[in-house]
Tab-separated table of C-alpha atoms and ligand atoms in Angstrom:
chain	number	residue	atom	x	y	z
N	1	MET	CA	-7.038	-11.268	-16.833
N	2	THR	CA	-7.538	-8.951	-13.863
N	3	LEU	CA	-5.451	-9.743	-10.816
N	4	GLY	CA	-6.233	-7.676	-7.742
N	5	ARG	CA	-4.352	-7.782	-4.477
N	6	PHE	CA	-4.570	-6.757	-0.851
N	7	ALA	CA	-1.170	-6.235	0.732
N	8	PRO	CA	-1.246	-5.365	4.441
N	9	SER	CA	1.743	-4.922	6.727
N	10	PRO	CA	1.524	-7.328	9.671
N	11	THR	CA	2.214	-4.680	12.297
N	12	GLY	CA	-1.140	-4.807	14.095
N	13	VAL	CA	-4.806	-5.687	13.821
N	14	LEU	CA	-6.625	-4.910	10.554
N	15	HIS	CA	-9.006	-2.025	11.305
N	16	LEU	CA	-12.062	-0.886	9.393
N	17	GLY	CA	-9.965	1.157	6.953
N	18	ASN	CA	-7.811	-1.868	6.063
N	19	LEU	CA	-10.873	-4.112	5.796
N	20	ARG	CA	-12.589	-1.597	3.527
N	21	THR	CA	-9.556	-1.615	1.219
N	22	ALA	CA	-9.505	-5.424	1.241
N	23	LEU	CA	-13.189	-5.652	0.327
N	24	ALA	CA	-12.931	-2.983	-2.393
N	25	SER	CA	-9.956	-4.695	-4.030
N	26	TRP	CA	-11.777	-8.054	-3.875
N	27	LEU	CA	-14.982	-6.609	-5.371
N	28	SER	CA	-13.119	-4.737	-8.095
N	29	ALA	CA	-11.269	-7.878	-9.209
N	30	ARG	CA	-14.198	-10.283	-8.870
N	31	VAL	CA	-16.742	-8.034	-10.588
N	32	ARG	CA	-14.679	-8.439	-13.757
N	33	GLY	CA	-14.233	-12.175	-13.234
N	34	GLY	CA	-10.640	-11.676	-12.075
N	35	ARG	CA	-8.471	-13.285	-9.464
N	36	TRP	CA	-7.517	-11.834	-6.084
N	37	ILE	CA	-4.529	-12.454	-3.847
N	38	ILE	CA	-3.227	-11.453	-0.427
N	39	ARG	CA	0.431	-10.532	0.097
N	40	MET	CA	2.110	-9.832	3.441
N	41	GLU	CA	4.345	-6.771	3.311
N	42	ASP	CA	6.655	-7.665	6.183
N	43	VAL	CA	9.962	-6.166	5.053
N	44	ASP	CA	9.956	-3.457	7.696
N	45	GLY	CA	12.056	-5.281	10.273
N	46	PRO	CA	10.928	-6.000	13.821
N	47	ARG	CA	7.643	-4.070	13.636
N	48	CYS	CA	6.334	-6.868	11.395
N	49	ARG	CA	5.365	-10.085	13.152
N	50	ARG	CA	4.342	-13.420	11.712
N	51	ASP	CA	1.680	-13.958	14.375
N	52	LEU	CA	0.100	-10.593	13.581
N	53	GLY	CA	0.044	-11.568	9.897
N	54	GLU	CA	-1.625	-14.882	10.735
N	55	GLY	CA	-4.232	-12.952	12.750
N	56	GLN	CA	-4.895	-10.660	9.790
N	57	LEU	CA	-5.380	-13.680	7.528
N	58	ARG	CA	-7.874	-15.148	10.025
N	59	ASP	CA	-9.843	-11.900	10.013
N	60	LEU	CA	-9.914	-11.809	6.212
N	61	ALA	CA	-11.059	-15.440	6.154
N	62	ALA	CA	-13.819	-14.555	8.634
N	63	LEU	CA	-15.060	-12.075	6.028
N	64	ASP	CA	-14.813	-14.767	3.314
N	65	LEU	CA	-11.957	-12.905	1.659
N	66	GLU	CA	-9.453	-15.645	0.833
N	67	SER	CA	-6.452	-15.494	-1.448
N	68	ASP	CA	-6.539	-17.436	-4.716
N	69	ASN	CA	-2.791	-18.099	-4.420
N	70	PRO	CA	-0.630	-19.161	-1.468
N	71	ILE	CA	0.287	-16.101	0.613
N	72	VAL	CA	3.572	-14.456	-0.341
N	73	TRP	CA	5.531	-13.090	2.636
N	74	GLN	CA	7.938	-10.388	1.506
N	75	SER	CA	10.449	-11.305	4.206
N	76	GLU	CA	11.093	-14.476	2.152
N	77	ARG	CA	11.661	-12.629	-1.116
N	78	GLY	CA	15.137	-11.184	-0.494
N	79	ALA	CA	16.700	-12.952	-3.492
N	80	ALA	CA	14.204	-11.352	-5.896
N	81	TYR	CA	14.776	-7.880	-4.421
N	82	ARG	CA	18.551	-8.295	-4.618
N	83	GLU	CA	18.225	-9.323	-8.263
N	84	ALA	CA	16.105	-6.240	-8.996
N	85	LEU	CA	18.723	-4.022	-7.325
N	86	ALA	CA	21.437	-5.650	-9.429
N	87	ALA	CA	19.398	-4.914	-12.589
N	88	LEU	CA	18.958	-1.277	-11.544
N	89	HIS	CA	22.668	-1.072	-10.849
N	90	ARG	CA	23.584	-2.464	-14.293
N	91	ALA	CA	21.290	0.168	-15.842
N	92	GLY	CA	23.117	2.888	-13.899
N	93	HIS	CA	20.205	3.937	-11.674
N	94	LEU	CA	21.645	3.193	-8.217
N	95	TYR	CA	23.932	5.193	-5.989
N	96	PRO	CA	24.960	4.822	-2.370
N	97	CYS	CA	23.639	7.366	0.118
N	98	ALA	CA	25.669	8.122	3.218
N	99	CYS	CA	23.238	10.654	4.672
N	100	THR	CA	22.283	10.194	8.298
N	101	ARG	CA	18.792	10.822	9.584
N	102	LYS	CA	20.020	14.155	10.920
N	103	ASP	CA	21.516	15.117	7.528
N	104	LEU	CA	18.190	14.350	5.869
N	105	GLN	CA	16.264	16.469	8.359
N	106	GLN	CA	18.561	19.414	7.726
N	107	LEU	CA	18.440	18.949	3.939
N	108	ALA	CA	14.661	18.719	3.734
N	109	SER	CA	13.412	22.071	2.562
N	110	ALA	CA	9.899	21.103	1.524
N	111	PRO	CA	7.108	21.131	4.094
N	112	HIS	CA	6.207	17.905	5.841
N	113	LEU	CA	3.893	16.069	3.449
N	114	GLU	CA	2.836	12.849	5.104
N	115	ASP	CA	4.163	10.907	8.070
N	116	GLY	CA	7.908	10.968	7.614
N	117	LEU	CA	7.657	11.630	3.886
N	118	ARG	CA	10.127	14.279	2.748
N	119	PRO	CA	11.672	14.488	-0.685
N	120	TYR	CA	15.316	13.483	-0.792
N	121	PRO	CA	17.247	16.321	-2.455
N	122	GLY	CA	19.770	14.077	-4.227
N	123	ARG	CA	22.856	15.085	-2.254
N	124	CYS	CA	24.693	11.781	-2.868
N	125	ARG	CA	23.938	11.502	-6.598
N	126	GLY	CA	27.232	10.849	-8.358
N	127	GLN	CA	28.565	8.503	-5.656
N	128	ILE	CA	29.716	5.133	-6.996
N	129	TRP	CA	28.234	1.890	-5.644
N	130	GLU	CA	30.953	-0.272	-4.159
N	131	GLY	CA	29.011	-2.909	-2.248
N	132	TRP	CA	26.101	-3.861	-0.065
N	133	GLU	CA	27.312	-2.143	3.117
N	134	ARG	CA	25.855	1.231	2.166
N	135	ALA	CA	22.265	2.409	1.777
N	136	LEU	CA	21.192	2.570	-1.870
N	137	ARG	CA	18.973	5.065	-3.659
N	138	CYS	CA	17.529	4.970	-7.150
N	139	ARG	CA	17.962	7.965	-9.420
N	140	LEU	CA	14.632	8.728	-11.089
N	141	PRO	CA	14.043	10.887	-14.162
N	142	GLU	CA	13.011	14.524	-13.614
N	143	GLY	CA	9.581	15.809	-14.468
N	144	SER	CA	5.988	14.965	-13.726
N	145	LEU	CA	3.984	12.008	-14.855
N	146	ASP	CA	0.284	11.339	-15.341
N	147	TRP	CA	-1.760	8.344	-14.405
N	148	GLU	CA	-5.427	7.545	-14.290
N	149	ASP	CA	-6.850	6.704	-10.881
N	150	ARG	CA	-10.041	4.596	-11.090
N	151	LEU	CA	-11.606	6.601	-8.281
N	152	LEU	CA	-9.922	10.021	-8.398
N	153	GLY	CA	-9.518	10.451	-12.163
N	154	LEU	CA	-6.447	11.870	-13.875
N	155	GLN	CA	-3.531	12.402	-11.483
N	156	SER	CA	-0.332	14.271	-12.146
N	157	ASP	CA	2.669	14.141	-9.835
N	158	GLU	CA	6.385	14.455	-9.707
N	159	PRO	CA	8.512	11.961	-7.758
N	160	ALA	CA	11.112	14.663	-7.139
N	161	ARG	CA	8.533	16.823	-5.373
N	162	LEU	CA	7.108	14.036	-3.243
N	163	THR	CA	9.825	11.538	-2.364
N	164	GLY	CA	12.934	12.422	-4.331
N	165	ASP	CA	15.168	9.483	-5.262
N	166	PRO	CA	13.716	6.627	-3.175
N	167	LEU	CA	15.787	4.639	-0.727
N	168	LEU	CA	15.627	1.013	-1.914
N	169	PHE	CA	18.108	-0.691	0.380
N	170	ARG	CA	18.896	0.273	3.942
N	171	ARG	CA	22.254	0.162	5.587
N	172	ASP	CA	20.906	-2.411	8.072
N	173	GLY	CA	20.342	-4.850	5.182
N	174	CYS	CA	16.560	-4.344	4.876
N	175	PHE	CA	14.906	-3.838	1.506
N	176	ALA	CA	12.673	-0.787	1.331
N	177	TYR	CA	8.930	-0.799	0.841
N	178	HIS	CA	8.988	0.883	-2.600
N	179	LEU	CA	11.284	-1.792	-4.018
N	180	ALA	CA	9.400	-4.739	-2.536
N	181	VAL	CA	5.978	-3.517	-3.612
N	182	VAL	CA	7.019	-2.799	-7.204
N	183	VAL	CA	9.009	-6.021	-7.639
N	184	ASP	CA	6.222	-8.190	-6.219
N	185	ASP	CA	3.366	-6.540	-8.134
N	186	GLY	CA	5.429	-7.230	-11.263
N	187	ALA	CA	6.415	-10.780	-10.314
N	188	GLN	CA	2.881	-11.747	-9.344
N	189	GLY	CA	1.303	-10.150	-12.422
N	190	VAL	CA	-0.886	-7.747	-10.429
N	191	THR	CA	-2.980	-5.615	-12.798
N	192	GLU	CA	-4.882	-3.578	-10.226
N	193	VAL	CA	-3.738	-1.846	-7.044
N	194	VAL	CA	-6.489	-0.718	-4.668
N	195	ARG	CA	-5.182	0.943	-1.511
N	196	GLY	CA	-5.672	3.802	0.905
N	197	ALA	CA	-5.336	7.443	-0.139
N	198	ASP	CA	-2.371	7.791	2.244
N	199	LEU	CA	-0.294	5.983	-0.424
N	200	ARG	CA	-1.403	8.166	-3.336
N	201	PRO	CA	1.574	10.550	-2.918
N	202	VAL	CA	4.113	7.755	-3.549
N	203	THR	CA	2.421	6.394	-6.676
N	204	ALA	CA	4.470	8.494	-9.121
N	205	THR	CA	7.667	7.229	-7.498
N	206	GLN	CA	6.519	3.619	-7.765
N	207	ILE	CA	5.512	4.038	-11.420
N	208	ARG	CA	8.961	5.453	-12.221
N	209	LEU	CA	10.527	2.451	-10.476
N	210	GLN	CA	8.344	0.080	-12.527
N	211	GLU	CA	9.583	1.812	-15.659
N	212	ALA	CA	13.210	1.522	-14.556
N	213	LEU	CA	12.689	-2.222	-14.006
N	214	GLY	CA	10.775	-2.698	-17.261
N	215	LEU	CA	7.596	-3.775	-15.436
N	216	PRO	CA	4.045	-3.080	-16.627
N	217	ARG	CA	1.982	-0.410	-14.871
N	218	PRO	CA	-1.060	-1.698	-12.962
N	219	ASP	CA	-4.285	0.305	-12.661
N	220	TYR	CA	-4.625	2.280	-9.441
N	221	ALA	CA	-7.488	3.247	-7.168
N	222	HIS	CA	-6.897	5.181	-3.948
N	223	LEU	CA	-9.693	4.977	-1.414
N	224	GLY	CA	-10.578	7.711	1.055
N	225	LEU	CA	-9.518	6.912	4.604
N	226	VAL	CA	-11.829	5.733	7.351
N	227	VAL	CA	-11.861	8.328	10.135
N	228	ALA	CA	-13.418	8.797	13.577
N	229	PRO	CA	-17.044	10.002	13.861
N	230	ASP	CA	-15.770	13.571	14.412
N	231	GLY	CA	-13.584	13.438	11.278
N	232	SER	CA	-10.245	13.067	13.070
N	233	ARG	CA	-7.654	10.407	12.241
N	234	LEU	CA	-8.295	7.094	14.002
N	235	GLY	CA	-4.717	6.817	15.276
N	236	LYS	CA	-4.558	4.636	18.387
N	237	ARG	CA	-8.313	4.059	18.332
N	238	ALA	CA	-7.933	2.081	15.096
N	239	GLY	CA	-6.898	-1.015	17.068
N	240	ALA	CA	-10.288	-1.054	18.774
N	241	LEU	CA	-11.949	-1.224	15.369
N	242	GLY	CA	-10.779	-4.689	14.371
N	243	LEU	CA	-13.146	-7.604	13.828
N	244	GLU	CA	-12.415	-9.227	17.181
N	245	ALA	CA	-12.944	-6.038	19.184
N	246	LEU	CA	-16.155	-5.303	17.293
N	247	ALA	CA	-17.380	-8.885	17.810
N	248	ALA	CA	-16.793	-8.493	21.550
N	249	ARG	CA	-19.238	-5.602	21.405
N	250	GLY	CA	-21.820	-7.707	19.585
N	251	ILE	CA	-21.114	-6.541	16.023
N	252	SER	CA	-20.850	-9.545	13.712
N	253	SER	CA	-18.574	-9.870	10.702
N	254	ARG	CA	-21.670	-9.850	8.459
N	255	GLU	CA	-22.694	-6.512	9.973
N	256	VAL	CA	-19.185	-5.169	9.417
N	257	LEU	CA	-19.386	-6.307	5.781
N	258	GLY	CA	-22.750	-4.600	5.475
N	259	TRP	CA	-21.298	-1.325	6.688
N	260	LEU	CA	-18.226	-1.673	4.464
N	261	GLY	CA	-20.444	-2.432	1.456
N	262	TRP	CA	-22.616	0.571	2.230
N	263	SER	CA	-19.507	2.771	2.580
N	264	LEU	CA	-18.413	1.610	-0.907
N	265	GLY	CA	-21.728	2.608	-2.474
N	266	CYS	CA	-22.999	-0.966	-2.885
N	267	GLN	CA	-26.067	-0.710	-0.679
N	268	GLU	CA	-28.406	2.045	0.393
N	269	ARG	CA	-28.338	0.963	4.004
N	270	PRO	CA	-25.644	-0.873	5.998
N	271	GLU	CA	-27.476	-4.210	6.034
N	272	ALA	CA	-25.604	-7.354	7.037
N	273	CYS	CA	-24.393	-9.285	4.003
N	274	THR	CA	-21.666	-11.445	2.446
N	275	PRO	CA	-19.110	-10.278	-0.157
N	276	PRO	CA	-20.776	-12.100	-3.092
N	277	GLU	CA	-24.056	-10.331	-2.294
N	278	LEU	CA	-22.310	-7.003	-2.956
N	279	LEU	CA	-20.912	-7.995	-6.351
N	280	GLY	CA	-24.030	-7.105	-8.320
N	281	SER	CA	-23.974	-3.493	-7.163
N	282	PHE	CA	-20.264	-2.651	-7.014
N	283	ALA	CA	-19.001	-0.035	-9.485
N	284	TRP	CA	-16.140	2.431	-9.117
N	285	ASN	CA	-18.335	5.331	-10.201
N	286	ARG	CA	-20.560	4.656	-7.180
N	287	VAL	CA	-17.732	4.584	-4.631
N	288	PRO	CA	-17.606	7.866	-2.660
N	289	MET	CA	-14.290	9.691	-3.018
N	290	GLY	CA	-13.866	11.291	0.381
N	291	GLU	CA	-13.205	10.049	3.874
N	292	VAL	CA	-15.716	7.777	5.600
N	293	ARG	CA	-16.720	8.188	9.237
N	294	VAL	CA	-17.003	5.201	11.534
N	295	PRO	CA	-20.498	4.821	13.053
N	296	GLU	CA	-20.726	6.582	16.410
N	297	ALA	CA	-22.007	3.401	18.082
N	298	TRP	CA	-18.888	1.425	17.082
N	299	VAL	CA	-16.287	3.673	18.677
L	301	ZN	ZN1	22.576	10.943	0.694
């Protein structure tokens, strides 16, 4: 059975790009009679806040997008992540990394790919893990790998080119995003990952991690980002494009859904609607691939 998920980080207000991803993942799961869950990815220390997560859940509920299962908060899943690290260690995949941020900047030879994403060149490979007080990386196999993206078609990437050996455990005791996302998709039985195109470059790394942990590979779909009317990144303006801010300007959640549905190829015009009304017309081959511009009047 299909199990889709929406997994935001509770670091701010959900903007139109996040809401578009949420709706697309809901439609894609429901159109095949599947289930859909929400997971809070709050492993990233103090930037993640419970109250922000609760606000995001309220916004999703206002759009009638409600999780079939109780919400999993990743900050409460430390035992599962530690167990996964122990399994990777037993299989010989882990090594401690003593590199400082400055070391990593000097080592990075590849051009800047995405925000802060540089491939790790493997300097500490060969170090022996002696305990939890050091940062831990996972050694991944060389070479490229293929996967089928529901929206973008056949993709081919190489973890070594994009991230290098991923950091899975930080020296400050935090578990890294790649570990948490892969462990939880596996534990929850997620079969379909719909998310923003900004995460496409890390997909090969996450698939290799799934393989190392013996977890099944979900289907992927990477949606084009929502950008400003002039095509630029939303950046700080994104916060003004949450449900509450839009409502204050007289734009209802039904109107937002109408625009989101239109942007996903479900309707010819952005007419106000509810999620179930979009189900009959949702199909991945009708979803536009590129970026979507926010209406001028909403900015
Ligand atoms: Zn290192």
